[in-house]
Structures are given as C-alpha cells and as structure tokens.
PDB file of C-alpha atoms and ligand atoms in Angstrom:
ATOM      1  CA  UNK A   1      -2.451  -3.317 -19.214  1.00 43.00           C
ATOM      2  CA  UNK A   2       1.085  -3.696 -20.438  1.00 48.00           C
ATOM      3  CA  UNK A   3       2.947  -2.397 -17.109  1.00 57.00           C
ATOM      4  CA  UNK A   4       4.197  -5.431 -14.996  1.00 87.00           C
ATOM      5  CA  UNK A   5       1.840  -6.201 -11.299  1.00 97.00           C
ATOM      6  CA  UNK A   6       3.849  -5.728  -8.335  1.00 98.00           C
ATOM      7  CA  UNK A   7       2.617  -7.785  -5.493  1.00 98.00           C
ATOM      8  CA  UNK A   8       3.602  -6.106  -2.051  1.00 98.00           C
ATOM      9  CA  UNK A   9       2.943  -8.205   0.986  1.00 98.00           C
ATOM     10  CA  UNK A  10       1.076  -7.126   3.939  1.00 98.00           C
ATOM     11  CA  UNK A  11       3.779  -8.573   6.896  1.00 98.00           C
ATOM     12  CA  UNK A  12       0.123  -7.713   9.155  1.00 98.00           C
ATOM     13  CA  UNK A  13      -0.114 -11.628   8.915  1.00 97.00           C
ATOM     14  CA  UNK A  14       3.244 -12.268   9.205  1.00 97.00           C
ATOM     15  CA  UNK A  15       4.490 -13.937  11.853  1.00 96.00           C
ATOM     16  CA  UNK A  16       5.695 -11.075  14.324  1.00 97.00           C
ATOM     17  CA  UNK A  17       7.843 -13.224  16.516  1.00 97.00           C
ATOM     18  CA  UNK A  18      10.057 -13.893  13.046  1.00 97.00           C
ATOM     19  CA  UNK A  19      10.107 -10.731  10.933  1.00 97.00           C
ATOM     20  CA  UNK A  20      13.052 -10.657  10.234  1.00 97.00           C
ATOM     21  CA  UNK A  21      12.890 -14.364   8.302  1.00 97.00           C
ATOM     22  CA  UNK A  22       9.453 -13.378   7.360  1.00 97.00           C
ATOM     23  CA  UNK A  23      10.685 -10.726   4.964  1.00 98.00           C
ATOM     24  CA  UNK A  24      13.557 -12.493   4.025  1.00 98.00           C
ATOM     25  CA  UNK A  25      11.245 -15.437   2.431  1.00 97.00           C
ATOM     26  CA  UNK A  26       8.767 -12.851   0.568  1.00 97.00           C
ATOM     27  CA  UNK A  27      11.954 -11.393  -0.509  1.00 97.00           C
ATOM     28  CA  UNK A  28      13.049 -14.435  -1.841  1.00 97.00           C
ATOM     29  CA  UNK A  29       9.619 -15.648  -2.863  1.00 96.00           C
ATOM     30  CA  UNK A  30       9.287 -12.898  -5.602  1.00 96.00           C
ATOM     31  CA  UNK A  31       7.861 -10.023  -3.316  1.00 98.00           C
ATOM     32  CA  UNK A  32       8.363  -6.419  -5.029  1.00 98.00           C
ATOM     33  CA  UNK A  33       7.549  -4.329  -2.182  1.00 98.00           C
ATOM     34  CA  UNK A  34       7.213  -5.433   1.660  1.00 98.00           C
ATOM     35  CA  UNK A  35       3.864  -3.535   2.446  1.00 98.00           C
ATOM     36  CA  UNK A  36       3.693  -1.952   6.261  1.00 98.00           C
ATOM     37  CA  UNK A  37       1.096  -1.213   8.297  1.00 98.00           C
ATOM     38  CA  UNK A  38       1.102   1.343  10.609  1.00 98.00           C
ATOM     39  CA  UNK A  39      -1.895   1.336  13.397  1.00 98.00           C
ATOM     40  CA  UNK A  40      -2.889   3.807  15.991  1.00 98.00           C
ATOM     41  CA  UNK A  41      -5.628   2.733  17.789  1.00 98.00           C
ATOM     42  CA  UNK A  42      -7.099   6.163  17.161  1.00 97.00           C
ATOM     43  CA  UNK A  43      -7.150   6.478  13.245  1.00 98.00           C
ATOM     44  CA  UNK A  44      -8.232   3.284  13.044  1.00 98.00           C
ATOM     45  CA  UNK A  45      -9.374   0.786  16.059  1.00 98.00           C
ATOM     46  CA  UNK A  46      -6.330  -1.378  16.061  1.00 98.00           C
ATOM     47  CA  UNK A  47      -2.299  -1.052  16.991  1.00 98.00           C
ATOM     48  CA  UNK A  48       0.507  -2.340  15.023  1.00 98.00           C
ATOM     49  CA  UNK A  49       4.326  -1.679  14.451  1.00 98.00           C
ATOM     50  CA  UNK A  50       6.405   2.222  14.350  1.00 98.00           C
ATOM     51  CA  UNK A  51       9.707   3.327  12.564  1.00 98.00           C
ATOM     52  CA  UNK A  52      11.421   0.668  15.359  1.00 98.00           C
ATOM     53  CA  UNK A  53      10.277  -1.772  13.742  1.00 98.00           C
ATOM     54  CA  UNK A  54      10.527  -0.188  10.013  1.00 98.00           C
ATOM     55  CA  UNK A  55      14.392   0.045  11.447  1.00 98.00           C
ATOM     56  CA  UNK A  56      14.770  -3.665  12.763  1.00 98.00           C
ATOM     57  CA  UNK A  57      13.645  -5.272   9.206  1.00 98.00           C
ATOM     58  CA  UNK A  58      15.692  -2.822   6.738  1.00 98.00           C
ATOM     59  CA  UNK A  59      18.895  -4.533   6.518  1.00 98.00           C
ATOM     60  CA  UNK A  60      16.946  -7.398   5.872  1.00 98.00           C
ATOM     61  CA  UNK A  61      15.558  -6.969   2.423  1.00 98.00           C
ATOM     62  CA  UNK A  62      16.564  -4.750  -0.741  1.00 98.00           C
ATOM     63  CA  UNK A  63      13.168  -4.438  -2.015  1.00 98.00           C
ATOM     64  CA  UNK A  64      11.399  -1.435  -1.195  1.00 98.00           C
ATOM     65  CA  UNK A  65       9.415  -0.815   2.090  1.00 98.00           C
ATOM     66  CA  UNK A  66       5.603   0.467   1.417  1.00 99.00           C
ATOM     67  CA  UNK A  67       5.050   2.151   4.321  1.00 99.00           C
ATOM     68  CA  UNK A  68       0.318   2.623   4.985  1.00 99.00           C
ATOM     69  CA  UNK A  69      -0.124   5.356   7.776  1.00 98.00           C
ATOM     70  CA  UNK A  70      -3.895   4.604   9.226  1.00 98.00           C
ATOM     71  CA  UNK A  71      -2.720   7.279  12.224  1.00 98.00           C
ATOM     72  CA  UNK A  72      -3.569  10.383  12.881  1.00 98.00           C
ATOM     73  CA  UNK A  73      -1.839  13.197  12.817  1.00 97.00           C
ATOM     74  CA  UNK A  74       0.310  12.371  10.331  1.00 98.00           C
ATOM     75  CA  UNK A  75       3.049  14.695   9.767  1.00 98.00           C
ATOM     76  CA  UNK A  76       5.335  13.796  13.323  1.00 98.00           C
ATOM     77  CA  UNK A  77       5.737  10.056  12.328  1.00 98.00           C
ATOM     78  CA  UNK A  78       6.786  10.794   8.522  1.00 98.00           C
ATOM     79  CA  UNK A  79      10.456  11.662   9.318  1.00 98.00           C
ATOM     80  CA  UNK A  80      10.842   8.876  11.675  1.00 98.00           C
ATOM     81  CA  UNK A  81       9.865   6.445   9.004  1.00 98.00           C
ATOM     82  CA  UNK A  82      12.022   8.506   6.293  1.00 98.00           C
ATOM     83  CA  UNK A  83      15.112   7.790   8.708  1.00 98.00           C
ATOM     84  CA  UNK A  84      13.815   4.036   9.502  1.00 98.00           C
ATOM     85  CA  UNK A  85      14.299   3.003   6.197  1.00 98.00           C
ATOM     86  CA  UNK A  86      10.673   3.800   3.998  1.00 98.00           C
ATOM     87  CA  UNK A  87      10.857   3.915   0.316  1.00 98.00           C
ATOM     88  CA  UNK A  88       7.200   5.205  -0.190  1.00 98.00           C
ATOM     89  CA  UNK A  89       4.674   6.152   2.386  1.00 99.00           C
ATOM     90  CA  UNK A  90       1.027   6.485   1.715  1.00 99.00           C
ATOM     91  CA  UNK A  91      -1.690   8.038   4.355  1.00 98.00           C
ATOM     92  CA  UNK A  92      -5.077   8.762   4.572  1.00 98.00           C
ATOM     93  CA  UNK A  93      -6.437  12.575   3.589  1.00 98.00           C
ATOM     94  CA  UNK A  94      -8.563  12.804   6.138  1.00 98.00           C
ATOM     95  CA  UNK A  95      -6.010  12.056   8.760  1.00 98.00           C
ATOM     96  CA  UNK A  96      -3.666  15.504   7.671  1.00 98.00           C
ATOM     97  CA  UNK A  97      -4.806  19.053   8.335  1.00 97.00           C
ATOM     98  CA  UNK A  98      -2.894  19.635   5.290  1.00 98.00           C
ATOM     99  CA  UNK A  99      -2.385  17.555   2.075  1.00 98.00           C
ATOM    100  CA  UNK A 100      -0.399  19.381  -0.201  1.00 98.00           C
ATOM    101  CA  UNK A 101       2.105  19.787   2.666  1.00 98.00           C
ATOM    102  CA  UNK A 102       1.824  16.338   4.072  1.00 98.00           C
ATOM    103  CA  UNK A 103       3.005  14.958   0.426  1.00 98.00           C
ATOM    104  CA  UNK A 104       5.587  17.343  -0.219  1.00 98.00           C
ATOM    105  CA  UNK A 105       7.246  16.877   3.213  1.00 98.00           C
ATOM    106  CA  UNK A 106       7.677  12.776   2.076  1.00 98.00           C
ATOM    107  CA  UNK A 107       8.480  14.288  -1.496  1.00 98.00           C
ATOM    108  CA  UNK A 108      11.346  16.253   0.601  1.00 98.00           C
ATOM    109  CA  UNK A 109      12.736  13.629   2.487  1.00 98.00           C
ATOM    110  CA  UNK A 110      13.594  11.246  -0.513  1.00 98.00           C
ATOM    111  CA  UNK A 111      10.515   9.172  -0.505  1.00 98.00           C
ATOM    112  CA  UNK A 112       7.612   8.555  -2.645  1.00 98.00           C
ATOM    113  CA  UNK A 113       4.566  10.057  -1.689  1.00 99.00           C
ATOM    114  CA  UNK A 114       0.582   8.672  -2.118  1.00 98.00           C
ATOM    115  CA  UNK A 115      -2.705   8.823  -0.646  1.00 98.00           C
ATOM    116  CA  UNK A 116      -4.810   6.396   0.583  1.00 98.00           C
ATOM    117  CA  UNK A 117      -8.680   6.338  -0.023  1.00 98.00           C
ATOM    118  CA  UNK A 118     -11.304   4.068   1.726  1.00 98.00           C
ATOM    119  CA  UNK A 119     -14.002   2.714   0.129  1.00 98.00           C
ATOM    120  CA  UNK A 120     -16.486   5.665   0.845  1.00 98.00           C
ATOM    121  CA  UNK A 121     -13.439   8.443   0.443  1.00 98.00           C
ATOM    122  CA  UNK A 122     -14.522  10.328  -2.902  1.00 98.00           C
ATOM    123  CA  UNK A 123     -11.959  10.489  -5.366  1.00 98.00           C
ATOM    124  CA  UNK A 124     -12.520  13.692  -5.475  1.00 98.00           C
ATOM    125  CA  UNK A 125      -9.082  13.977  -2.795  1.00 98.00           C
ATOM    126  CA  UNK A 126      -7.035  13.705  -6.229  1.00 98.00           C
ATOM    127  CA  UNK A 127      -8.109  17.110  -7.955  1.00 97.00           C
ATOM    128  CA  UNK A 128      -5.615  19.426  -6.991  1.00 98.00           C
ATOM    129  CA  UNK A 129      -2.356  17.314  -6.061  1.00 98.00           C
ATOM    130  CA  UNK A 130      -1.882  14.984  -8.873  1.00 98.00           C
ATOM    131  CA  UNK A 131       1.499  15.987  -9.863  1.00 98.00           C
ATOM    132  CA  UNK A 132       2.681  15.398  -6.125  1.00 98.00           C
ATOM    133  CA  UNK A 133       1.721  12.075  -6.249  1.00 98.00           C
ATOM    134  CA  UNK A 134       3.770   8.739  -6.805  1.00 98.00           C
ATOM    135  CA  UNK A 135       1.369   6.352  -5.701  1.00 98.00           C
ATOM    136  CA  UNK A 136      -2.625   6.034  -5.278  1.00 98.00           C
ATOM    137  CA  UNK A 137      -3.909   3.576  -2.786  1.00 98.00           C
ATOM    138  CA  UNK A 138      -7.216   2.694  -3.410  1.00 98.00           C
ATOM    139  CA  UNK A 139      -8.330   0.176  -0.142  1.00 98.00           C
ATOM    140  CA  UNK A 140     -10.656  -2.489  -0.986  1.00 98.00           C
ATOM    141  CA  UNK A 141     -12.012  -2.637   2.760  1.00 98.00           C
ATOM    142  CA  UNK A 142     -11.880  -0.387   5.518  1.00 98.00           C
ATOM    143  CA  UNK A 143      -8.481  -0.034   6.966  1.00 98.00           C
ATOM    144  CA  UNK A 144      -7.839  -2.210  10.814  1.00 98.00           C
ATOM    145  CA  UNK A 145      -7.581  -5.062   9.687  1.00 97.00           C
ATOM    146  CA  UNK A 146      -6.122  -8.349   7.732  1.00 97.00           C
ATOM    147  CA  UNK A 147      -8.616 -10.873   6.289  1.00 97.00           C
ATOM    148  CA  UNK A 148     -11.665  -8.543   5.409  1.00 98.00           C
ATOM    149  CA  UNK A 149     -13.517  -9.290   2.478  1.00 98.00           C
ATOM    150  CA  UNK A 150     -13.128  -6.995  -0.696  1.00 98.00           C
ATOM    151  CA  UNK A 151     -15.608  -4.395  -1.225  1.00 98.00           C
ATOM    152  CA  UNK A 152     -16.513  -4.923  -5.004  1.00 98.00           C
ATOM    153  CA  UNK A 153     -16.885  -1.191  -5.531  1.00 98.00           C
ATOM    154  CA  UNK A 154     -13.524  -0.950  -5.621  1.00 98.00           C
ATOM    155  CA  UNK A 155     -13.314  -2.125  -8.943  1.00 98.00           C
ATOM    156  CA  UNK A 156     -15.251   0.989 -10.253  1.00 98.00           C
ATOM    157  CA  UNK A 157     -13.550   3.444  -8.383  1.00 98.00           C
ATOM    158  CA  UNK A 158     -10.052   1.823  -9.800  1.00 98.00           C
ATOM    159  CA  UNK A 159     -11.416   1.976 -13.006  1.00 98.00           C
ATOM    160  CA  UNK A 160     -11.787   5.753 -12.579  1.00 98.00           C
ATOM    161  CA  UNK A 161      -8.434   6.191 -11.183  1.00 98.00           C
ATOM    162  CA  UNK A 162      -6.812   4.742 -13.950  1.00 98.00           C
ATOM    163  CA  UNK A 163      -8.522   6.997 -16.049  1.00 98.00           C
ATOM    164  CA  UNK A 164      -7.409   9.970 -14.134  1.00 98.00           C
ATOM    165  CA  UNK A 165      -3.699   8.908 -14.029  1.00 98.00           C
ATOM    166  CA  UNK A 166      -4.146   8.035 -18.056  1.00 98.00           C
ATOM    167  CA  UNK A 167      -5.647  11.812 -18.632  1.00 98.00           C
ATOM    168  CA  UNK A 168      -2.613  13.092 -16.354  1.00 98.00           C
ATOM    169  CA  UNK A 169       0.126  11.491 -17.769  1.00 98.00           C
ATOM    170  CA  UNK A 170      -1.259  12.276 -21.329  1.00 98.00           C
ATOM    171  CA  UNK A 171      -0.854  16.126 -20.489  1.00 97.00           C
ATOM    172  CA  UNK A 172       2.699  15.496 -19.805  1.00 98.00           C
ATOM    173  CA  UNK A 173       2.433  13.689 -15.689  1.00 98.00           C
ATOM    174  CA  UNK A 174       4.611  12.360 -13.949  1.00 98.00           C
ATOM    175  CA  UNK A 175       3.971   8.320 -13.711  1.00 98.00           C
ATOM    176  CA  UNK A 176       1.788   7.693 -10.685  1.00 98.00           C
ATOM    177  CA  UNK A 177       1.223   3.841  -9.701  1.00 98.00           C
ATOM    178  CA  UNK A 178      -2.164   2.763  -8.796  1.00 98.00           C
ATOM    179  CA  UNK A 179      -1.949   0.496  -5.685  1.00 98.00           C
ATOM    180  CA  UNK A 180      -5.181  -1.644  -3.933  1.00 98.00           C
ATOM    181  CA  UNK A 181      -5.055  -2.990  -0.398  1.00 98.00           C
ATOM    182  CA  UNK A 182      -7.338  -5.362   1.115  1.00 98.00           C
ATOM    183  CA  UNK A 183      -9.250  -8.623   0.453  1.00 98.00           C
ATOM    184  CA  UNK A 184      -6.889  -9.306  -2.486  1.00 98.00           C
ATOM    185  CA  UNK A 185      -6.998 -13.361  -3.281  1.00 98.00           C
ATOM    186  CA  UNK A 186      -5.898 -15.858  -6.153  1.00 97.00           C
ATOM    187  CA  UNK A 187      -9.689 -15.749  -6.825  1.00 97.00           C
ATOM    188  CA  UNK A 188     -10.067 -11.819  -7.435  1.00 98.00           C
ATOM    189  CA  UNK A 189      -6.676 -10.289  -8.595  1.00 98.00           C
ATOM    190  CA  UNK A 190      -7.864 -11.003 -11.882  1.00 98.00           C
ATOM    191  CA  UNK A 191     -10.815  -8.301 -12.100  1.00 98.00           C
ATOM    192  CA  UNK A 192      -8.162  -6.188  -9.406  1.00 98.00           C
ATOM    193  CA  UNK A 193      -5.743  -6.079 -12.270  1.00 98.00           C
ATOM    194  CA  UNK A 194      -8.289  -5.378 -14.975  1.00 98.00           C
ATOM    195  CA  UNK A 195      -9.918  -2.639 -13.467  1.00 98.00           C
ATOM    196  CA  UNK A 196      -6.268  -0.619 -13.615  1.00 98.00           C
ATOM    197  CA  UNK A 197      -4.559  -1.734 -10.658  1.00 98.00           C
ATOM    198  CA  UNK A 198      -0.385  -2.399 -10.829  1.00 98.00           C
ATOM    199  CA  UNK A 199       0.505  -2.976  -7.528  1.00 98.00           C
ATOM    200  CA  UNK A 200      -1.229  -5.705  -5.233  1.00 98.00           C
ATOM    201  CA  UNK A 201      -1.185  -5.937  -1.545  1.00 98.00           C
ATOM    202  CA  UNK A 202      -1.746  -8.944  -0.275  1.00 98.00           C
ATOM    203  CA  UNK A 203      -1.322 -10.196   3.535  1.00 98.00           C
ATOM    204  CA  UNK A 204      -3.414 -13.322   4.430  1.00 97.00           C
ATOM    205  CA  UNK A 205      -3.297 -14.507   1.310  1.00 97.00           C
ATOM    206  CA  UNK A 206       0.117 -14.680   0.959  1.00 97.00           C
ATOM    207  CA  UNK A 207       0.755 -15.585   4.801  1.00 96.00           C
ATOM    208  CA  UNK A 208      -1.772 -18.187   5.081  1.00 93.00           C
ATOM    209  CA  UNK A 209       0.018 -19.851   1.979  1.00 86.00           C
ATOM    210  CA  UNK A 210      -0.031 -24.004   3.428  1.00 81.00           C
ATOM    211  CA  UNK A 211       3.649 -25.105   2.792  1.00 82.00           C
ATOM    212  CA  UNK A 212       2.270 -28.205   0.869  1.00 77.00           C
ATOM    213  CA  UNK A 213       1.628 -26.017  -2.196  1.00 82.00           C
ATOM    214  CA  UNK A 214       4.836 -24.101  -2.571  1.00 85.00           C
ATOM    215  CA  UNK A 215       4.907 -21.724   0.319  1.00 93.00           C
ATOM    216  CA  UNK A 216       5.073 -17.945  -0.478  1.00 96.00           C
ATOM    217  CA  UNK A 217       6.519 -18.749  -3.599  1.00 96.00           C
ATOM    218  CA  UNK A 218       3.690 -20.775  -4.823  1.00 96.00           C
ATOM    219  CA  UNK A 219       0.891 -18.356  -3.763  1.00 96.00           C
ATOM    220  CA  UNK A 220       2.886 -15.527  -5.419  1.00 96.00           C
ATOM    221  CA  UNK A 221       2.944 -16.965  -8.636  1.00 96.00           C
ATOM    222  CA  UNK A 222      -0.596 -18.432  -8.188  1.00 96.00           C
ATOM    223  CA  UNK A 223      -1.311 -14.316  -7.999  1.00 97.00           C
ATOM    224  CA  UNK A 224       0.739 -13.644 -10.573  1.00 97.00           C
ATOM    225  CA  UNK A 225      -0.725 -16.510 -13.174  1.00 97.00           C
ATOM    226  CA  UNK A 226      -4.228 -15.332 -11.834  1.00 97.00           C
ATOM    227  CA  UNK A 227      -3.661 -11.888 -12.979  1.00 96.00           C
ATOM    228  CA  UNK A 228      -2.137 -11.923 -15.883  1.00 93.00           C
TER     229      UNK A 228
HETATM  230  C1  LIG B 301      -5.810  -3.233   6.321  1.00 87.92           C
HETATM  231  C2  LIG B 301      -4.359  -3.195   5.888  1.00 87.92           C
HETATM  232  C3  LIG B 301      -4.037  -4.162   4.837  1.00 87.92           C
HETATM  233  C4  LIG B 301      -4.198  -5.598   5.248  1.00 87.92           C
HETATM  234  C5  LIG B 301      -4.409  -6.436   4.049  1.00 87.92           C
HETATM  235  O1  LIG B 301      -6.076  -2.144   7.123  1.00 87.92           O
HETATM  236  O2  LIG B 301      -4.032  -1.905   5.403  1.00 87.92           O
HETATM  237  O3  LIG B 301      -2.740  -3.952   4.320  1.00 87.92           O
HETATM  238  O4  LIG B 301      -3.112  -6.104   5.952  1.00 87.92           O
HETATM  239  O5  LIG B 301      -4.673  -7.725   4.460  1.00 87.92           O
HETATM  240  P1  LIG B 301      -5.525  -8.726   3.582  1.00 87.92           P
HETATM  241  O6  LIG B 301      -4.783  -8.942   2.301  1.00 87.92           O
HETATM  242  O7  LIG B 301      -5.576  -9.943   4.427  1.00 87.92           O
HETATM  243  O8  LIG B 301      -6.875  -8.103   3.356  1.00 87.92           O
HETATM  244 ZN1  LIG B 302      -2.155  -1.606   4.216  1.00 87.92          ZN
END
C-alpha cells in the first residue's frame, strides 16, 4: 500500500457537552476527517446527532466532515446535511429504496458519495454502481454503537474490496477510497491497513486516549506508527 492512511475520528465518544473543542483538538491532533454518526433509533437501536449539529461544529474545523447515515429512509436527511456542512456522506443500501439515485443525489449536491456494508451485507451491493462511488465503508461491527469489538471477517471482505476498486480503476475508474469503521485499535490497524483499507475510523480509541501518554495526538500517531 503506497497511498497515505487517513484516520477519521468517530466524535460518538467525544465528549458531547464540548464538541466544539473536541473537534478542534482532533483537528489539531492530526485528524484527516472528523467521522459523524448519524442514529435513528429505527435503522439502528440507538439516537445520536442531525444536520444541527453537523451545522454547530463546521466553522470549527477545515478538515472534512464524514458524514455515516445508520437511518432510514435516507434520501430527506441528505440535503440537510449537504447544507450543514458534509464533505462525504456514506449510508447503508438496505436503508434506500433506491441506490443509484440515493448516490447520485449526494453526487449532485457537491459531496462525495459511498456505501456502507455491515459485516453480513454481501459485497455483492457494489456490482452495478462502482463508478458512482467515492468511498466504500466496510463496518467492522454492526452499526449502534462505539466500543464493539472488530469482527475479524472484515479483513477478508476488505481484502476483496480492494481488489474490486484495483480491477475498477485498472479499466480506467474513478479513485474510490476504501474506509473501515468499528473496533479499530493501536493493536489491529496493522492487519486493517494490510488487508486494503486507507481510511480508519476510530472513536474510543482515540477518545479514551489517557492524557498521560500524549492525548489525541499521541494515540494518533500510535495508529499511525502501528499501521505503517
Ligand atoms: C458504530 C459507528 C462507529 C463507532 C466507532 O455504529 O458507526 O463510527 O463510533 O467506534 P469505535 O471505534 O469505538 O468502534
Ligand atoms: Zn460510523
């Protein structure tokens, strides 16, 4: 792997009474992406933060906001994010009547598009919309929650993706990053990276970082070292 491994924070386990300084310090820490996760209670059994809160934290940070749609439908909440400030915003097949539409309306409104497969969701989602795909999002354990363990099948079906995105860009694709989510640690990033992936999430690994061994900083180059 010669690309460089973009680590994007999960601000799940952030501290929600502080966002705004939150972002600010994985910002400053080296984060490439601030990674968002939107909750429904109905997609998945858990409620988080909407395009108010995408809004709020957007003039703090230049780097890009990864917005993760686990909500369902899909299509109403794109354009508020869009307008709140997303750079790219992944969801989950299953959770859009229509696919090929559901990318192309991010496509439209200036932000980069993926999907988002759980560990049992076949890869077989890809076939027909590669080339309206930025980003893949490949989730290590089943979307709801921060501080699950990582599902080591993963690794197999990343190895696969990076295969498809390898035969796709060698027929002339565009370049399509290849993103995992979930249960990503010091201890683990290593095979992560390996098995094709370029862009990390991590949330309680980076938020639980103890202060006493460099903060966010320190755990994001402890990622960083670990992977490379
Ligand atoms: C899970 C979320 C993840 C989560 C990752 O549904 O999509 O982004 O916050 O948290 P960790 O890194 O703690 O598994
Ligand atoms: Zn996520």
């Amino acid at each position: 792997m010669t690309q460089t491994l973009r680590i994007a924070p999960s601000i799940l386990s952030a501290d929600f009474a502080r966002l705004g300084e939150e972002v600010r310090a994985i910002e400053a820490a080296g984060a490439d992406l601030v990674h968002f996760d939107v909750m429904d209670n109905h997609y998945v059994p858990n409620l988080t933060i909407g395009p108010l809160v995408c809004e709020a934290i957007r003039p703090h940070v230049k780097i890009g906001i990864d917005v993760h749609l686990m909500v369902e439908p899909v299509d109403s909440l794109i354009p508020l994010f869009a307008r709140a400030g997303a750079n790219l915003i992944t969801f989950h097949p299953e959770a859009s009547r229509h696919v090929d539409r559901t990318l192309s309306l991010i496509r439209e409104l200036g932000c980069k598009a993926g999907l988002v497969l759980n560990p049992a969701s076949p890869l077989d989602w890809l076939d027909h919309v590669m080339d309206k795909l930025d980003i893949i999002l490949l989730m290590g354990v089943n979307p709801g929650f921060g501080g699950q363990k990582f599902i080591p099948s993963t690794l197999g079906k990343l190895r696969a993706v990076r295969q498809r995105i390898a035969a796709h860009q060698d027929s002339g694709g565009q370049p399509i990053w290849l993103e995992v989510d979930g249960g990503v640690k010091i201890d683990n990033i290593q095979q992560i990276v390996r098995a094709g992936a370029d862009t990390c999430v991590a949330g309680s690994a980076v938020f639980s970082a103890p202060d006493a061994d460099g903060g966010y900083r320190g755990v994001m180059q402890a990622l960083r070292q670990a992977a490379a």
